[in-house]
């Protein structure tokens, strides 16, 4: 009975722990349960981000797993002043672009739908909410890689500082990329909506 309380008690502590606290458990104690909790929290968003770089579901899944393995392998290099997600997104982004450099032809999967944050009711978001998944994917494909990465991170509620760290750019460069991406997406989505 005592063993059951210990297991369940540890599990609820992990559920309440921040990403940083979980990573410190992984770093110091090789705590596999903490690492699994990090994976559960972050893998879906990382997968979606990587998917829009490689445009292939199975490759995005593979790169997502590789990014987590790299995170684990390099766990001793973790510094507690860094956000875990920022470090992980940087690893995933680099792996995705390495893959993209190696492979020129990319297949497109039609099953991913982007959801935009509901709190900002900009014209871009209204148009995106009315557009189909396919229209959004086509519009995102028209963006340069850096603009697409910035807008996807913005849509996942990353702040400018975190995006700058992930993309290895200045905060001002990130703001410019987001503004240009919004303008381009608005233009493309308005054009598509008018033709419907």
GROMACS .gro file of C-alpha atoms in nm:
model
  196
    1UNK     CA    1   0.000   0.000   0.000
    2UNK     CA    2   0.283   0.239   0.087
    3UNK     CA    3   0.444   0.170  -0.253
    4UNK     CA    4   0.119   0.271  -0.428
    5UNK     CA    5   0.107   0.603  -0.237
    6UNK     CA    6   0.468   0.675  -0.330
    7UNK     CA    7   0.407   0.608  -0.699
    8UNK     CA    8   0.087   0.813  -0.714
    9UNK     CA    9   0.236   1.091  -0.503
   10UNK     CA   10   0.536   1.120  -0.736
   11UNK     CA   11   0.308   1.118  -1.038
   12UNK     CA   12   0.097   1.409  -0.913
   13UNK     CA   13   0.413   1.606  -0.827
   14UNK     CA   14   0.536   1.556  -1.184
   15UNK     CA   15   0.201   1.674  -1.319
   16UNK     CA   16   0.228   1.998  -1.122
   17UNK     CA   17   0.599   2.052  -1.196
   18UNK     CA   18   0.706   2.316  -1.447
   19UNK     CA   19   0.898   2.219  -1.759
   20UNK     CA   20   1.215   2.354  -1.596
   21UNK     CA   21   1.160   2.148  -1.282
   22UNK     CA   22   1.101   1.837  -1.492
   23UNK     CA   23   1.417   1.897  -1.694
   24UNK     CA   24   1.619   1.944  -1.375
   25UNK     CA   25   1.490   1.605  -1.254
   26UNK     CA   26   1.595   1.454  -1.586
   27UNK     CA   27   1.935   1.624  -1.569
   28UNK     CA   28   2.021   1.546  -1.208
   29UNK     CA   29   1.845   1.214  -1.147
   30UNK     CA   30   1.795   1.068  -1.498
   31UNK     CA   31   1.425   1.063  -1.404
   32UNK     CA   32   1.253   0.886  -1.695
   33UNK     CA   33   0.906   0.968  -1.561
   34UNK     CA   34   0.989   1.340  -1.571
   35UNK     CA   35   1.119   1.304  -1.926
   36UNK     CA   36   0.801   1.122  -2.029
   37UNK     CA   37   0.594   1.408  -1.880
   38UNK     CA   38   0.797   1.660  -2.083
   39UNK     CA   39   0.731   1.454  -2.394
   40UNK     CA   40   0.358   1.443  -2.322
   41UNK     CA   41   0.346   1.821  -2.274
   42UNK     CA   42   0.561   1.936  -2.564
   43UNK     CA   43   0.560   1.674  -2.840
   44UNK     CA   44   0.235   1.771  -3.014
   45UNK     CA   45   0.326   2.138  -3.055
   46UNK     CA   46   0.681   2.051  -3.161
   47UNK     CA   47   0.544   1.802  -3.414
   48UNK     CA   48   0.314   2.065  -3.566
   49UNK     CA   49   0.599   2.316  -3.591
   50UNK     CA   50   0.828   2.061  -3.758
   51UNK     CA   51   0.551   1.938  -3.988
   52UNK     CA   52   0.519   2.281  -4.149
   53UNK     CA   53   0.890   2.280  -4.222
   54UNK     CA   54   0.916   1.931  -4.375
   55UNK     CA   55   0.553   1.890  -4.493
   56UNK     CA   56   0.558   1.514  -4.431
   57UNK     CA   57   0.374   1.353  -4.140
   58UNK     CA   58   0.602   1.052  -4.086
   59UNK     CA   59   0.919   1.259  -4.123
   60UNK     CA   60   0.783   1.517  -3.877
   61UNK     CA   61   0.710   1.239  -3.627
   62UNK     CA   62   1.059   1.097  -3.672
   63UNK     CA   63   1.226   1.437  -3.632
   64UNK     CA   64   1.012   1.510  -3.325
   65UNK     CA   65   1.134   1.186  -3.166
   66UNK     CA   66   1.494   1.260  -3.268
   67UNK     CA   67   1.470   1.607  -3.112
   68UNK     CA   68   1.358   1.456  -2.782
   69UNK     CA   69   1.637   1.196  -2.798
   70UNK     CA   70   1.889   1.473  -2.857
   71UNK     CA   71   1.742   1.668  -2.566
   72UNK     CA   72   1.790   1.363  -2.346
   73UNK     CA   73   2.140   1.287  -2.476
   74UNK     CA   74   2.248   1.647  -2.411
   75UNK     CA   75   2.059   1.682  -2.082
   76UNK     CA   76   2.378   1.752  -1.887
   77UNK     CA   77   2.426   2.068  -2.096
   78UNK     CA   78   2.090   2.210  -1.983
   79UNK     CA   79   2.110   2.545  -1.806
   80UNK     CA   80   1.820   2.635  -1.580
   81UNK     CA   81   1.809   2.992  -1.710
   82UNK     CA   82   1.684   2.858  -2.046
   83UNK     CA   83   1.329   2.757  -2.129
   84UNK     CA   84   1.314   2.385  -2.207
   85UNK     CA   85   1.075   2.444  -2.496
   86UNK     CA   86   1.304   2.704  -2.651
   87UNK     CA   87   1.597   2.464  -2.645
   88UNK     CA   88   1.382   2.179  -2.779
   89UNK     CA   89   1.234   2.392  -3.061
   90UNK     CA   90   1.586   2.496  -3.163
   91UNK     CA   91   1.693   2.131  -3.177
   92UNK     CA   92   1.381   2.035  -3.375
   93UNK     CA   93   1.410   2.328  -3.615
   94UNK     CA   94   1.775   2.251  -3.689
   95UNK     CA   95   1.699   1.883  -3.749
   96UNK     CA   96   1.407   1.971  -3.977
   97UNK     CA   97   1.621   2.205  -4.188
   98UNK     CA   98   1.900   1.947  -4.203
   99UNK     CA   99   1.645   1.699  -4.339
  100UNK     CA  100   1.511   1.955  -4.584
  101UNK     CA  101   1.861   2.024  -4.716
  102UNK     CA  102   1.912   1.652  -4.779
  103UNK     CA  103   1.577   1.599  -4.948
  104UNK     CA  104   1.455   1.824  -5.226
  105UNK     CA  105   1.116   1.667  -5.298
  106UNK     CA  106   0.867   1.701  -5.013
  107UNK     CA  107   0.529   1.531  -4.997
  108UNK     CA  108   0.227   1.717  -4.859
  109UNK     CA  109  -0.015   1.563  -4.612
  110UNK     CA  110  -0.371   1.700  -4.608
  111UNK     CA  111  -0.467   1.609  -4.252
  112UNK     CA  112  -0.322   1.892  -4.039
  113UNK     CA  113  -0.539   2.189  -3.942
  114UNK     CA  114  -0.398   2.501  -3.782
  115UNK     CA  115  -0.594   2.666  -3.507
  116UNK     CA  116  -0.524   3.031  -3.446
  117UNK     CA  117  -0.538   3.191  -3.101
  118UNK     CA  118  -0.890   3.310  -3.020
  119UNK     CA  119  -0.793   3.612  -2.813
  120UNK     CA  120  -0.668   3.820  -3.109
  121UNK     CA  121  -0.952   3.895  -3.353
  122UNK     CA  122  -0.742   4.043  -3.630
  123UNK     CA  123  -0.851   4.033  -3.992
  124UNK     CA  124  -0.588   3.769  -4.061
  125UNK     CA  125  -0.730   3.540  -3.797
  126UNK     CA  126  -1.091   3.594  -3.906
  127UNK     CA  127  -0.993   3.502  -4.260
  128UNK     CA  128  -0.795   3.200  -4.144
  129UNK     CA  129  -1.085   3.076  -3.932
  130UNK     CA  130  -1.313   3.097  -4.237
  131UNK     CA  131  -1.060   2.935  -4.469
  132UNK     CA  132  -1.022   2.563  -4.511
  133UNK     CA  133  -0.726   2.367  -4.381
  134UNK     CA  134  -0.601   2.327  -4.737
  135UNK     CA  135  -0.619   2.702  -4.803
  136UNK     CA  136  -0.419   2.776  -4.489
  137UNK     CA  137  -0.155   2.517  -4.577
  138UNK     CA  138  -0.124   2.658  -4.927
  139UNK     CA  139  -0.090   3.011  -4.789
  140UNK     CA  140   0.179   2.900  -4.541
  141UNK     CA  141   0.373   2.729  -4.820
  142UNK     CA  142   0.397   3.064  -5.001
  143UNK     CA  143   0.584   3.223  -4.711
  144UNK     CA  144   0.963   3.222  -4.695
  145UNK     CA  145   1.088   2.969  -4.437
  146UNK     CA  146   1.180   3.230  -4.176
  147UNK     CA  147   0.840   3.404  -4.199
  148UNK     CA  148   0.656   3.071  -4.179
  149UNK     CA  149   0.858   2.964  -3.873
  150UNK     CA  150   0.796   3.297  -3.700
  151UNK     CA  151   0.420   3.296  -3.765
  152UNK     CA  152   0.386   2.933  -3.650
  153UNK     CA  153   0.570   3.010  -3.326
  154UNK     CA  154   0.353   3.321  -3.280
  155UNK     CA  155   0.042   3.111  -3.331
  156UNK     CA  156   0.171   2.874  -3.061
  157UNK     CA  157   0.188   3.172  -2.820
  158UNK     CA  158   0.566   3.203  -2.797
  159UNK     CA  159   0.685   3.547  -2.695
  160UNK     CA  160   0.927   3.749  -2.906
  161UNK     CA  161   1.226   3.670  -2.687
  162UNK     CA  162   1.165   3.293  -2.706
  163UNK     CA  163   1.115   3.310  -3.082
  164UNK     CA  164   1.440   3.505  -3.117
  165UNK     CA  165   1.626   3.234  -2.924
  166UNK     CA  166   1.471   2.951  -3.125
  167UNK     CA  167   1.532   3.115  -3.461
  168UNK     CA  168   1.866   3.267  -3.361
  169UNK     CA  169   1.761   3.618  -3.465
  170UNK     CA  170   1.715   3.951  -3.289
  171UNK     CA  171   1.379   4.036  -3.134
  172UNK     CA  172   1.333   4.319  -3.386
  173UNK     CA  173   1.398   4.077  -3.674
  174UNK     CA  174   1.130   3.846  -3.531
  175UNK     CA  175   0.879   4.132  -3.510
  176UNK     CA  176   0.953   4.222  -3.872
  177UNK     CA  177   0.915   3.860  -3.986
  178UNK     CA  178   0.579   3.827  -3.810
  179UNK     CA  179   0.448   4.152  -3.956
  180UNK     CA  180   0.555   4.055  -4.308
  181UNK     CA  181   0.407   3.707  -4.266
  182UNK     CA  182   0.076   3.850  -4.141
  183UNK     CA  183   0.057   4.090  -4.436
  184UNK     CA  184   0.136   3.813  -4.687
  185UNK     CA  185  -0.111   3.569  -4.531
  186UNK     CA  186  -0.382   3.836  -4.518
  187UNK     CA  187  -0.324   3.914  -4.885
  188UNK     CA  188  -0.330   3.546  -4.987
  189UNK     CA  189  -0.631   3.455  -4.772
  190UNK     CA  190  -0.832   3.758  -4.887
  191UNK     CA  191  -0.759   3.663  -5.248
  192UNK     CA  192  -0.862   3.302  -5.188
  193UNK     CA  193  -1.181   3.402  -5.003
  194UNK     CA  194  -1.283   3.637  -5.287
  195UNK     CA  195  -1.241   3.359  -5.543
  196UNK     CA  196  -1.475   3.127  -5.352
   0.00000   0.00000   0.00000
